[in-house]
Amino acid sequence: MLTIKTKIWHVDKDVDGQNPIIVEIGDRLRRGEVIAFPTETVYGLGANAFDSDAVRKIFEAKGRPSDNPLIVHIAALEQLDELVTHVDEKSRLLMERFWPGPLTILFPRKGKISELVTSLPTVAIRMPDHPIALAIIKAAQIPIAAPSANRSGKPSPTKAEHVWQDLKGKIDGIVDGGSTGYGVESTVIDLSGDRPVVLRPGGITLEQLQAVIGEVEIDPALLQKEDRPKAPGMKYAHYAPDAEMWLIQGEEEKVIQEINRIAKEKLDEGKKVGILTTKEHKDQFQQAAHKVLAYGRRDDLAPLAQNIYDALRQFDQEKIDFILTESFPETGIGLAIMNRLKKAAGGNILKV
Ligand code: TXA
Ligand code: MG
């Protein structure tokens, strides 16, 4: 693939839609360029959802498997008309309550969307809650297909510099709007079956969804009881740091002991060891590893979600080759955090 010049624009969060930079970025997207921009979850890599040549560039830049469909981003409800054939009652309730925000809903699709965005009968749509993202989509006057702006398989980007690390020379531009908010991606929900199913836990929690539409299930594939998923597809690592990573689950005291024990064993083997932990536990790992990162607090998981991908990337930057992490209760935003940690660990889970 040819190297292209990747432009960088610095844009303030309180930017207005008339701003010449926003107008220019909207024009570029409409004309088929591929540009990364911040959303309230993670940075997205945007392209015109009606333009197959533009969408193809997303897959090439990311090295993304072509059968993995993209989320289409809109800035106004009227845009749904040209994208979907039908909006059911529960979807309507969810949109009223959570849009703009980190909830992606699957709808029956209309034909105009590029086959490369989705070749399924459904299209995933969300309205991001970020002033820059909304201004750009409005200026572009088209729906924007956008996956997370990372190399496929790597941790998602929560800062413009993460996008730069992964995609410089491969995309037309990056809009730097500072750090994103939630730090984990949107929740993806499928309402096409008998019962609503969460396909990916994210910024909007299961409990929040249930409060609005009643019963909601989690995709059984996400709740593997075995330590290692049996289906080959589920083994595919996502959000993965370069290092081998292990997630230790169990009672807090035992988890701390076990992390210390394994860390020592790996240090003795000559490995460069990293520990991903919390402010509450950090002191108990002094001397145990080359890098101990406390990326939040156990008693307040939202900031932890914000920092999770940045923490994984820091280990990569420091060439850590073995990471140990504690685990969290799978309620509230903890469900999304644990899903990402399990994936990052590629199914390496140790129960103590
Ligand atoms: O927060 C987010 O959702 C971010 C920001 C940029 O909006 N985007 C994001 O996109 O995380 P991506 O491509 O990294 O993840 C989209 C997920 C994938 O797991 C994909 O398989 C799923 O949504 N998806 C997309 N369309 C789908 C469809 N029609 N049916 C089932 N799953 C779908
Ligand atoms: Mg992604």
PDB file of N, CA, C and O in Angstrom, residues 109 135 141-142 162 189 204 210 241 245 305 309 312:
ATOM      1  N   ARG A 109     -31.717  -3.143   6.808  1.00  0.00           N
ATOM      2  CA  ARG A 109     -31.078  -2.093   5.999  1.00  0.00           C
ATOM      3  C   ARG A 109     -31.756  -1.847   4.660  1.00  0.00           C
ATOM      4  O   ARG A 109     -32.361  -2.747   4.076  1.00  0.00           O
ATOM      5  N   ALA A 135     -20.654  17.570  14.559  1.00  0.00           N
ATOM      6  CA  ALA A 135     -20.431  18.683  13.620  1.00  0.00           C
ATOM      7  C   ALA A 135     -19.879  18.163  12.294  1.00  0.00           C
ATOM      8  O   ALA A 135     -20.297  18.600  11.217  1.00  0.00           O
ATOM      9  N   GLN A 141     -22.884  15.880   5.416  1.00  0.00           N
ATOM     10  CA  GLN A 141     -24.217  15.680   4.827  1.00  0.00           C
ATOM     11  C   GLN A 141     -24.443  14.270   4.290  1.00  0.00           C
ATOM     12  O   GLN A 141     -25.234  14.063   3.356  1.00  0.00           O
ATOM     13  N   ILE A 142     -23.720  13.332   4.852  1.00  0.00           N
ATOM     14  CA  ILE A 142     -23.902  11.920   4.483  1.00  0.00           C
ATOM     15  C   ILE A 142     -23.662  11.100   5.750  1.00  0.00           C
ATOM     16  O   ILE A 142     -22.984  11.568   6.667  1.00  0.00           O
ATOM     17  N   HIS A 162      -2.739   7.843  19.545  1.00  0.00           N
ATOM     18  CA  HIS A 162      -2.893   6.398  19.323  1.00  0.00           C
ATOM     19  C   HIS A 162      -3.200   6.121  17.845  1.00  0.00           C
ATOM     20  O   HIS A 162      -2.708   5.153  17.261  1.00  0.00           O
ATOM     21  N   ILE A 189     -26.606  -3.574  20.218  1.00  0.00           N
ATOM     22  CA  ILE A 189     -27.794  -4.355  20.570  1.00  0.00           C
ATOM     23  C   ILE A 189     -28.548  -4.795  19.311  1.00  0.00           C
ATOM     24  O   ILE A 189     -28.668  -4.030  18.346  1.00  0.00           O
ATOM     25  N   ILE A 204     -23.234   2.067  27.245  1.00  0.00           N
ATOM     26  CA  ILE A 204     -24.556   1.981  27.881  1.00  0.00           C
ATOM     27  C   ILE A 204     -24.662   0.586  28.511  1.00  0.00           C
ATOM     28  O   ILE A 204     -24.485  -0.423  27.828  1.00  0.00           O
ATOM     29  N   GLN A 210     -32.125  -2.496  30.341  1.00  0.00           N
ATOM     30  CA  GLN A 210     -33.241  -3.220  30.951  1.00  0.00           C
ATOM     31  C   GLN A 210     -34.240  -2.255  31.580  1.00  0.00           C
ATOM     32  O   GLN A 210     -35.445  -2.503  31.566  1.00  0.00           O
ATOM     33  N   PRO A 241      -2.609  -6.342  23.323  1.00  0.00           N
ATOM     34  CA  PRO A 241      -1.256  -5.788  23.385  1.00  0.00           C
ATOM     35  C   PRO A 241      -0.286  -6.789  22.747  1.00  0.00           C
ATOM     36  O   PRO A 241      -0.654  -7.928  22.481  1.00  0.00           O
ATOM     37  N   MET A 245      -0.799 -11.963  27.734  1.00  0.00           N
ATOM     38  CA  MET A 245      -1.521 -11.346  28.854  1.00  0.00           C
ATOM     39  C   MET A 245      -2.381 -12.385  29.557  1.00  0.00           C
ATOM     40  O   MET A 245      -3.003 -13.230  28.913  1.00  0.00           O
ATOM     41  N   ALA A 305     -12.387   2.492  32.816  1.00  0.00           N
ATOM     42  CA  ALA A 305     -12.754   2.215  31.422  1.00  0.00           C
ATOM     43  C   ALA A 305     -12.083   3.227  30.488  1.00  0.00           C
ATOM     44  O   ALA A 305     -11.584   2.868  29.422  1.00  0.00           O
ATOM     45  N   TYR A 309      -7.445   1.217  27.354  1.00  0.00           N
ATOM     46  CA  TYR A 309      -6.690   1.010  26.115  1.00  0.00           C
ATOM     47  C   TYR A 309      -5.351   1.745  26.144  1.00  0.00           C
ATOM     48  O   TYR A 309      -4.357   1.253  25.612  1.00  0.00           O
ATOM     49  N   LEU A 312      -2.939  -0.424  28.015  1.00  0.00           N
ATOM     50  CA  LEU A 312      -2.429  -1.545  27.213  1.00  0.00           C
ATOM     51  C   LEU A 312      -1.379  -1.053  26.206  1.00  0.00           C
ATOM     52  O   LEU A 312      -0.366  -1.710  25.970  1.00  0.00           O
TER      53      LEU A 312
END
